[in-house]
Amino acid sequence: MHSPDDQYAPIEDYAVIGDCTSAALVGTDGAIDWLCWPRFDSPSIFAALLDAERGGRFQVRPTQDVSSLERRYMGDTNVLETTFTTETGVLRLTDLMPVGPPEAYRRELWPTHEILRRVECVEGTVPVQVACEPQVEYAQLDLSFEDRGAHGFFYNYDGAVLIARSEVPLTPSPGQNALYGEQTLRAGDRRFLSLTYDDEAPAVLPLLGDHAQRKLARTINYWRDWAGQCEYDGPYRDAVVRSALTLKLMTFAPSGAIVAAPTTSLPEAIGGERNWDYRYCWLRDAALTLRALYELGYEDEGRAFFSWLLHTTRPTAPELQVMYDVHGNTNLTERTLSHLEGYRQSPP
């Protein structure tokens, strides 16, 4: 029997990617262990962070032992790079949620939400393993998928659709709603994988290959342009810009709200009860974030949040709530996910 420490990575091993409507956590093992769609506070798609066995994950990794590991964001962006060195070669995994300037959405159709993953062999040869195991609604809803060949695998539920597409061939696991694949890549080989979510509208099927490469380039340019607006020019500027990029990921662009964190139910102390849901706008936390963004010159985000705040608090003025959801709703119900083990057995 494994101990909790064996199954759950330290929180500091995770990196965040996002598109200013939701966010995902990517582990050093190439696994996306946390993702909620379509909003930060929506039920989970992957929640291995809260239950390693039942929560579900989306993993891309070498099948060999890794002798060294390097991680970084690509310059001043929120595009994540993980480089695995094995005994036979070097494999690089690039993760992002595509985002672009407004004109990019006017020129072509984009999925409502997408995770785009690029895996490439940099040196030698490396066998790659893929596992996509969605467990929606905090692993409370049984999914069934439809294999649509070149169009991918479709998971339909509650008016929404998840679409998994991959240039690494995927095979359904008998008796499970999971997809697995293996392929050996040689130096210069590159493969894209995509998971998309659409609801209340016709689904958009993302193209892979060169189209995905262009979407990656647009996302890199978007983040670099945003980071370039930072007016801070003092000590440790690189660290300040990195912090600003992380704060930007906590903003909910459709309303201007700012969430405290993209996660829920992580305990302050292992086994403790202080494991609140921070995927909401906690006014105290948001006020500190707002001040930081203003001082760095990001007035658009500041004005958007301030407009959201005035709209949200007007109905209850002069009384304020501790927190609101990203659309300003005040009727927030709390529930206990007793069927999940919790991070390192700290029940959520």
CSV table of N, CA and C in Angstrom, one decimal, residues 111-231:
chain,number,residue,atom,x,y,z
A,111,PRO,N,-11.9,27.2,-30.2
A,111,PRO,CA,-12.7,26.5,-29.2
A,111,PRO,C,-13.0,27.4,-28.0
A,112,THR,N,-14.1,27.3,-27.3
A,112,THR,CA,-14.3,28.1,-26.2
A,112,THR,C,-13.2,28.0,-25.2
A,113,HIS,N,-12.7,26.7,-24.9
A,113,HIS,CA,-11.6,26.5,-24.0
A,113,HIS,C,-10.7,25.4,-24.6
A,114,GLU,N,-9.4,25.5,-24.5
A,114,GLU,CA,-8.5,24.5,-25.0
A,114,GLU,C,-7.2,24.4,-24.2
A,115,ILE,N,-6.8,23.2,-24.0
A,115,ILE,CA,-5.4,22.9,-23.6
A,115,ILE,C,-4.6,22.3,-24.8
A,116,LEU,N,-3.5,23.0,-25.1
A,116,LEU,CA,-2.7,22.5,-26.2
A,116,LEU,C,-1.4,22.0,-25.7
A,117,ARG,N,-1.0,20.8,-26.1
A,117,ARG,CA,0.3,20.3,-25.7
A,117,ARG,C,1.1,19.8,-26.9
A,118,ARG,N,2.4,20.2,-26.9
A,118,ARG,CA,3.3,19.8,-27.9
A,118,ARG,C,4.4,19.0,-27.3
A,119,VAL,N,4.7,17.9,-27.8
A,119,VAL,CA,5.8,17.0,-27.3
A,119,VAL,C,6.7,16.8,-28.5
A,120,GLU,N,8.0,17.0,-28.3
A,120,GLU,CA,9.0,16.9,-29.3
A,120,GLU,C,10.3,16.3,-28.8
A,121,CYS,N,10.9,15.5,-29.7
A,121,CYS,CA,12.2,14.9,-29.3
A,121,CYS,C,13.3,15.8,-29.8
A,122,VAL,N,14.1,16.2,-28.8
A,122,VAL,CA,15.2,17.1,-29.1
A,122,VAL,C,16.5,16.4,-29.5
A,123,GLU,N,16.7,15.3,-28.8
A,123,GLU,CA,17.9,14.5,-29.1
A,123,GLU,C,17.6,13.0,-29.0
A,124,GLY,N,18.3,12.2,-29.8
A,124,GLY,CA,18.2,10.8,-29.7
A,124,GLY,C,16.8,10.2,-30.0
A,125,THR,N,16.4,9.2,-29.3
A,125,THR,CA,15.0,8.7,-29.4
A,125,THR,C,14.4,8.5,-28.0
A,126,VAL,N,13.1,8.8,-27.9
A,126,VAL,CA,12.5,8.7,-26.6
A,126,VAL,C,11.1,8.1,-26.8
A,127,PRO,N,10.7,7.0,-26.1
A,127,PRO,CA,9.3,6.5,-26.2
A,127,PRO,C,8.4,7.3,-25.3
A,128,VAL,N,7.3,7.7,-25.8
A,128,VAL,CA,6.4,8.6,-25.1
A,128,VAL,C,5.1,7.9,-24.8
A,129,GLN,N,4.5,8.2,-23.6
A,129,GLN,CA,3.3,7.6,-23.2
A,129,GLN,C,2.3,8.7,-22.9
A,130,VAL,N,1.0,8.5,-23.4
A,130,VAL,CA,0.0,9.5,-23.2
A,130,VAL,C,-1.2,8.8,-22.4
A,131,ALA,N,-1.8,9.5,-21.4
A,131,ALA,CA,-2.9,9.0,-20.7
A,131,ALA,C,-3.9,10.1,-20.5
A,132,CYS,N,-5.1,10.0,-21.1
A,132,CYS,CA,-6.1,11.1,-20.9
A,132,CYS,C,-7.3,10.4,-20.2
A,133,GLU,N,-7.5,10.8,-18.9
A,133,GLU,CA,-8.5,10.1,-18.1
A,133,GLU,C,-9.4,11.2,-17.4
A,134,PRO,N,-10.3,11.8,-18.2
A,134,PRO,CA,-11.2,12.8,-17.6
A,134,PRO,C,-12.2,12.2,-16.6
A,135,GLN,N,-12.4,12.8,-15.5
A,135,GLN,CA,-13.4,12.4,-14.5
A,135,GLN,C,-14.2,13.7,-14.1
A,136,VAL,N,-15.2,14.0,-14.8
A,136,VAL,CA,-15.9,15.3,-14.7
A,136,VAL,C,-16.8,15.3,-13.4
A,137,GLU,N,-17.2,16.6,-13.1
A,137,GLU,CA,-18.0,16.8,-11.9
A,137,GLU,C,-17.4,16.2,-10.7
A,138,TYR,N,-16.1,16.5,-10.4
A,138,TYR,CA,-15.4,15.9,-9.3
A,138,TYR,C,-15.5,14.4,-9.2
A,139,ALA,N,-15.4,13.7,-10.4
A,139,ALA,CA,-15.5,12.3,-10.5
A,139,ALA,C,-16.8,11.7,-10.0
A,140,GLN,N,-17.9,12.5,-10.2
A,140,GLN,CA,-19.2,12.0,-9.8
A,140,GLN,C,-20.1,11.6,-11.0
A,141,LEU,N,-19.6,11.9,-12.2
A,141,LEU,CA,-20.5,11.6,-13.4
A,141,LEU,C,-19.8,10.7,-14.3
A,142,ASP,N,-20.4,9.6,-14.6
A,142,ASP,CA,-19.9,8.6,-15.5
A,142,ASP,C,-19.9,9.1,-17.0
A,143,LEU,N,-18.8,9.1,-17.6
A,143,LEU,CA,-18.7,9.6,-19.0
A,143,LEU,C,-18.8,8.4,-20.0
A,144,SER,N,-19.3,8.7,-21.2
A,144,SER,CA,-19.1,7.7,-22.3
A,144,SER,C,-18.6,8.5,-23.5
A,145,PHE,N,-17.7,8.0,-24.2
A,145,PHE,CA,-17.2,8.7,-25.3
A,145,PHE,C,-17.5,8.1,-26.7
A,146,GLU,N,-17.4,8.9,-27.7
A,146,GLU,CA,-17.7,8.5,-29.1
A,146,GLU,C,-16.4,8.7,-29.9
A,147,ASP,N,-16.0,7.6,-30.5
A,147,ASP,CA,-14.8,7.7,-31.4
A,147,ASP,C,-15.2,8.2,-32.8
A,148,ARG,N,-14.8,9.4,-33.1
A,148,ARG,CA,-15.2,10.0,-34.4
A,148,ARG,C,-13.9,10.0,-35.4
A,149,GLY,N,-13.1,9.0,-35.2
A,149,GLY,CA,-12.0,8.9,-36.1
A,149,GLY,C,-11.1,10.1,-36.2
A,150,ALA,N,-10.9,10.7,-37.3
A,150,ALA,CA,-9.9,11.8,-37.5
A,150,ALA,C,-10.4,13.0,-36.7
A,151,HIS,N,-11.7,13.1,-36.3
A,151,HIS,CA,-12.2,14.2,-35.6
A,151,HIS,C,-11.9,14.1,-34.1
A,152,GLY,N,-11.5,12.9,-33.6
A,152,GLY,CA,-11.1,12.8,-32.2
A,152,GLY,C,-12.2,12.0,-31.4
A,153,PHE,N,-12.0,12.1,-30.1
A,153,PHE,CA,-12.9,11.4,-29.2
A,153,PHE,C,-13.8,12.4,-28.5
A,154,PHE,N,-15.1,12.2,-28.5
A,154,PHE,CA,-16.1,13.1,-28.0
A,154,PHE,C,-16.7,12.6,-26.7
A,155,TYR,N,-16.6,13.4,-25.7
A,155,TYR,CA,-17.3,13.1,-24.4
A,155,TYR,C,-18.4,14.1,-24.3
A,156,ASN,N,-19.7,13.7,-24.3
A,156,ASN,CA,-20.8,14.6,-24.2
A,156,ASN,C,-21.5,14.4,-22.8
A,157,TYR,N,-21.8,15.6,-22.2
A,157,TYR,CA,-22.4,15.5,-20.9
A,157,TYR,C,-23.0,16.9,-20.6
A,158,ASP,N,-24.3,16.9,-20.1
A,158,ASP,CA,-24.9,18.1,-19.6
A,158,ASP,C,-24.8,19.3,-20.6
A,159,GLY,N,-25.0,19.0,-21.8
A,159,GLY,CA,-25.0,20.1,-22.8
A,159,GLY,C,-23.6,20.5,-23.2
A,160,ALA,N,-22.6,19.9,-22.7
A,160,ALA,CA,-21.2,20.3,-23.0
A,160,ALA,C,-20.5,19.1,-23.7
A,161,VAL,N,-19.4,19.4,-24.4
A,161,VAL,CA,-18.6,18.4,-25.0
A,161,VAL,C,-17.1,18.6,-24.8
A,162,LEU,N,-16.5,17.5,-24.4
A,162,LEU,CA,-15.0,17.5,-24.4
A,162,LEU,C,-14.5,16.7,-25.6
A,163,ILE,N,-13.5,17.3,-26.3
A,163,ILE,CA,-13.0,16.7,-27.5
A,163,ILE,C,-11.5,16.5,-27.3
A,164,ALA,N,-11.1,15.2,-27.4
A,164,ALA,CA,-9.6,14.9,-27.3
A,164,ALA,C,-9.1,14.5,-28.6
A,165,ARG,N,-8.0,15.2,-29.1
A,165,ARG,CA,-7.4,15.0,-30.4
A,165,ARG,C,-5.9,14.9,-30.1
A,166,SER,N,-5.3,14.0,-30.9
A,166,SER,CA,-3.9,13.7,-30.7
A,166,SER,C,-3.2,13.2,-31.9
A,167,GLU,N,-2.0,13.7,-32.2
A,167,GLU,CA,-1.1,13.2,-33.2
A,167,GLU,C,-0.4,11.9,-32.8
A,168,VAL,N,-0.4,11.7,-31.5
A,168,VAL,CA,0.0,10.4,-31.0
A,168,VAL,C,-1.2,9.5,-30.9
A,169,PRO,N,-1.3,8.4,-31.7
A,169,PRO,CA,-2.5,7.6,-31.8
A,169,PRO,C,-3.0,7.1,-30.4
A,170,LEU,N,-4.2,7.3,-30.1
A,170,LEU,CA,-4.8,7.0,-28.8
A,170,LEU,C,-5.8,5.8,-29.0
A,171,THR,N,-5.8,5.0,-28.0
A,171,THR,CA,-6.7,3.8,-28.0
A,171,THR,C,-7.6,3.8,-26.7
A,172,PRO,N,-8.9,3.6,-26.8
A,172,PRO,CA,-9.7,3.5,-25.6
A,172,PRO,C,-9.3,2.3,-24.8
A,173,SER,N,-9.4,2.5,-23.5
A,173,SER,CA,-9.2,1.4,-22.6
A,173,SER,C,-10.5,0.6,-22.3
A,174,PRO,N,-10.5,-0.7,-22.5
A,174,PRO,CA,-11.7,-1.5,-22.4
A,174,PRO,C,-12.3,-1.3,-21.0
A,175,GLY,N,-13.6,-1.0,-21.0
A,175,GLY,CA,-14.3,-0.8,-19.7
A,175,GLY,C,-14.1,0.5,-19.0
A,176,GLN,N,-13.2,1.4,-19.6
A,176,GLN,CA,-13.0,2.7,-19.0
A,176,GLN,C,-13.2,3.8,-20.0
A,177,ASN,N,-13.4,5.0,-19.5
A,177,ASN,CA,-13.6,6.1,-20.4
A,177,ASN,C,-12.3,6.8,-20.5
A,178,ALA,N,-11.2,6.1,-20.6
A,178,ALA,CA,-9.8,6.6,-20.7
A,178,ALA,C,-9.2,6.3,-22.0
A,179,LEU,N,-8.2,7.2,-22.4
A,179,LEU,CA,-7.5,7.0,-23.7
A,179,LEU,C,-6.0,6.9,-23.4
A,180,TYR,N,-5.4,6.0,-24.1
A,180,TYR,CA,-4.0,5.7,-23.9
A,180,TYR,C,-3.2,5.6,-25.2
A,181,GLY,N,-2.0,6.0,-25.2
A,181,GLY,CA,-1.2,5.8,-26.4
A,181,GLY,C,0.3,5.8,-26.1
A,182,GLU,N,1.1,5.2,-27.0
A,182,GLU,CA,2.5,5.2,-26.9
A,182,GLU,C,3.1,5.3,-28.3
A,183,GLN,N,4.2,6.0,-28.4
A,183,GLN,CA,4.9,6.2,-29.7
A,183,GLN,C,6.3,6.6,-29.4
A,184,THR,N,7.2,6.0,-30.2
A,184,THR,CA,8.6,6.4,-30.0
A,184,THR,C,9.0,7.6,-31.0
A,185,LEU,N,9.5,8.7,-30.4
A,185,LEU,CA,9.9,9.8,-31.2
A,185,LEU,C,11.4,9.9,-31.4
A,186,ARG,N,11.8,10.3,-32.6
A,186,ARG,CA,13.2,10.5,-32.9
A,186,ARG,C,13.5,12.0,-33.0
A,187,ALA,N,14.7,12.3,-32.9
A,187,ALA,CA,15.2,13.7,-33.0
A,187,ALA,C,14.5,14.5,-34.1
A,188,GLY,N,13.8,15.6,-33.8
A,188,GLY,CA,13.1,16.3,-34.8
A,188,GLY,C,11.6,16.0,-34.9
A,189,ASP,N,11.2,14.9,-34.4
A,189,ASP,CA,9.8,14.6,-34.4
A,189,ASP,C,9.0,15.5,-33.4
A,190,ARG,N,7.8,15.9,-33.9
A,190,ARG,CA,6.9,16.7,-33.1
A,190,ARG,C,5.5,16.3,-33.2
A,191,ARG,N,4.8,16.2,-32.0
A,191,ARG,CA,3.4,15.8,-32.0
A,191,ARG,C,2.6,16.8,-31.2
A,192,PHE,N,1.4,17.1,-31.6
A,192,PHE,CA,0.5,18.0,-30.9
A,192,PHE,C,-0.7,17.1,-30.3
A,193,LEU,N,-1.1,17.6,-29.1
A,193,LEU,CA,-2.3,17.0,-28.5
A,193,LEU,C,-3.2,18.1,-28.0
A,194,SER,N,-4.5,17.9,-28.1
A,194,SER,CA,-5.4,19.0,-27.8
A,194,SER,C,-6.6,18.4,-27.0
A,195,LEU,N,-7.0,19.1,-26.0
A,195,LEU,CA,-8.3,18.8,-25.3
A,195,LEU,C,-9.1,20.1,-25.3
A,196,THR,N,-10.3,20.1,-25.8
A,196,THR,CA,-11.2,21.3,-25.9
A,196,THR,C,-12.5,21.1,-25.2
A,197,TYR,N,-13.1,22.2,-24.8
A,197,TYR,CA,-14.4,22.2,-24.2
A,197,TYR,C,-15.3,23.3,-24.9
A,198,ASP,N,-16.5,22.9,-25.2
A,198,ASP,CA,-17.5,23.8,-25.7
A,198,ASP,C,-18.8,23.5,-25.1
A,199,ASP,N,-19.6,24.5,-24.9
A,199,ASP,CA,-21.0,24.3,-24.4
A,199,ASP,C,-21.9,25.4,-25.0
A,200,GLU,N,-23.2,25.1,-25.1
A,200,GLU,CA,-24.2,26.0,-25.6
A,200,GLU,C,-23.9,26.6,-26.9
A,201,ALA,N,-23.1,26.0,-27.7
A,201,ALA,CA,-22.8,26.4,-29.1
A,201,ALA,C,-22.2,25.3,-29.9
A,202,PRO,N,-22.2,25.4,-31.2
A,202,PRO,CA,-21.5,24.3,-32.0
A,202,PRO,C,-20.1,24.2,-31.6
A,203,ALA,N,-19.6,23.0,-31.4
A,203,ALA,CA,-18.2,22.8,-31.0
A,203,ALA,C,-17.3,23.1,-32.2
A,204,VAL,N,-16.1,23.7,-31.8
A,204,VAL,CA,-15.1,24.0,-32.8
A,204,VAL,C,-14.0,22.9,-32.7
A,205,LEU,N,-13.7,22.3,-33.8
A,205,LEU,CA,-12.7,21.3,-33.9
A,205,LEU,C,-11.4,21.9,-34.2
A,206,PRO,N,-10.4,21.9,-33.2
A,206,PRO,CA,-9.2,22.6,-33.5
A,206,PRO,C,-8.3,21.7,-34.4
A,207,LEU,N,-7.6,22.4,-35.4
A,207,LEU,CA,-6.7,21.7,-36.2
A,207,LEU,C,-5.4,21.6,-35.5
A,208,LEU,N,-4.6,20.5,-35.8
A,208,LEU,CA,-3.3,20.3,-35.1
A,208,LEU,C,-2.3,20.6,-36.2
A,209,GLY,N,-1.1,20.1,-36.0
A,209,GLY,CA,0.0,20.4,-37.0
A,209,GLY,C,0.4,21.8,-37.0
A,210,ASP,N,0.5,22.4,-38.3
A,210,ASP,CA,1.0,23.8,-38.5
A,210,ASP,C,0.0,24.8,-37.9
A,211,HIS,N,-1.3,24.5,-37.9
A,211,HIS,CA,-2.3,25.4,-37.3
A,211,HIS,C,-2.0,25.5,-35.8
A,212,ALA,N,-1.8,24.4,-35.1
A,212,ALA,CA,-1.5,24.4,-33.7
A,212,ALA,C,-0.2,25.2,-33.4
A,213,GLN,N,0.8,25.0,-34.3
A,213,GLN,CA,2.0,25.7,-34.1
A,213,GLN,C,1.8,27.2,-34.2
A,214,ARG,N,1.0,27.7,-35.1
A,214,ARG,CA,0.7,29.1,-35.3
A,214,ARG,C,-0.1,29.6,-34.0
A,215,LYS,N,-0.9,28.8,-33.5
A,215,LYS,CA,-1.7,29.2,-32.3
A,215,LYS,C,-0.7,29.3,-31.1
A,216,LEU,N,0.3,28.4,-31.0
A,216,LEU,CA,1.3,28.5,-30.0
A,216,LEU,C,2.1,29.8,-30.1
A,217,ALA,N,2.4,30.2,-31.4
A,217,ALA,CA,3.2,31.4,-31.6
A,217,ALA,C,2.4,32.6,-31.2
A,218,ARG,N,1.1,32.6,-31.5
A,218,ARG,CA,0.2,33.8,-31.2
A,218,ARG,C,0.1,33.9,-29.7
A,219,THR,N,0.0,32.8,-29.0
A,219,THR,CA,-0.1,32.8,-27.5
A,219,THR,C,1.2,33.4,-26.9
A,220,ILE,N,2.3,32.9,-27.4
A,220,ILE,CA,3.6,33.5,-26.9
A,220,ILE,C,3.6,35.0,-27.1
A,221,ASN,N,3.2,35.5,-28.3
A,221,ASN,CA,3.3,36.9,-28.6
A,221,ASN,C,2.3,37.7,-27.7
A,222,TYR,N,1.1,37.1,-27.4
A,222,TYR,CA,0.1,37.7,-26.6
A,222,TYR,C,0.7,38.0,-25.2
A,223,TRP,N,1.3,37.0,-24.6
A,223,TRP,CA,1.9,37.1,-23.3
A,223,TRP,C,3.1,38.1,-23.2
A,224,ARG,N,3.9,38.0,-24.3
A,224,ARG,CA,5.1,38.9,-24.3
A,224,ARG,C,4.6,40.3,-24.5
A,225,ASP,N,3.6,40.6,-25.3
A,225,ASP,CA,3.1,41.9,-25.4
A,225,ASP,C,2.5,42.4,-24.1
A,226,TRP,N,1.8,41.6,-23.4
A,226,TRP,CA,1.2,42.0,-22.1
A,226,TRP,C,2.3,42.3,-21.1
A,227,ALA,N,3.3,41.4,-21.0
A,227,ALA,CA,4.4,41.6,-20.0
A,227,ALA,C,5.2,42.8,-20.4
A,228,GLY,N,5.3,43.2,-21.7
A,228,GLY,CA,6.0,44.3,-22.1
A,228,GLY,C,5.4,45.6,-21.6
A,229,GLN,N,4.2,45.6,-21.2
A,229,GLN,CA,3.5,46.8,-20.7
A,229,GLN,C,3.9,47.1,-19.2
A,230,CYS,N,4.6,46.3,-18.6
A,230,CYS,CA,4.9,46.5,-17.2
A,230,CYS,C,5.8,47.7,-17.1
A,231,GLU,N,5.5,48.6,-16.2
A,231,GLU,CA,6.2,49.9,-16.1
A,231,GLU,C,7.3,49.8,-15.0
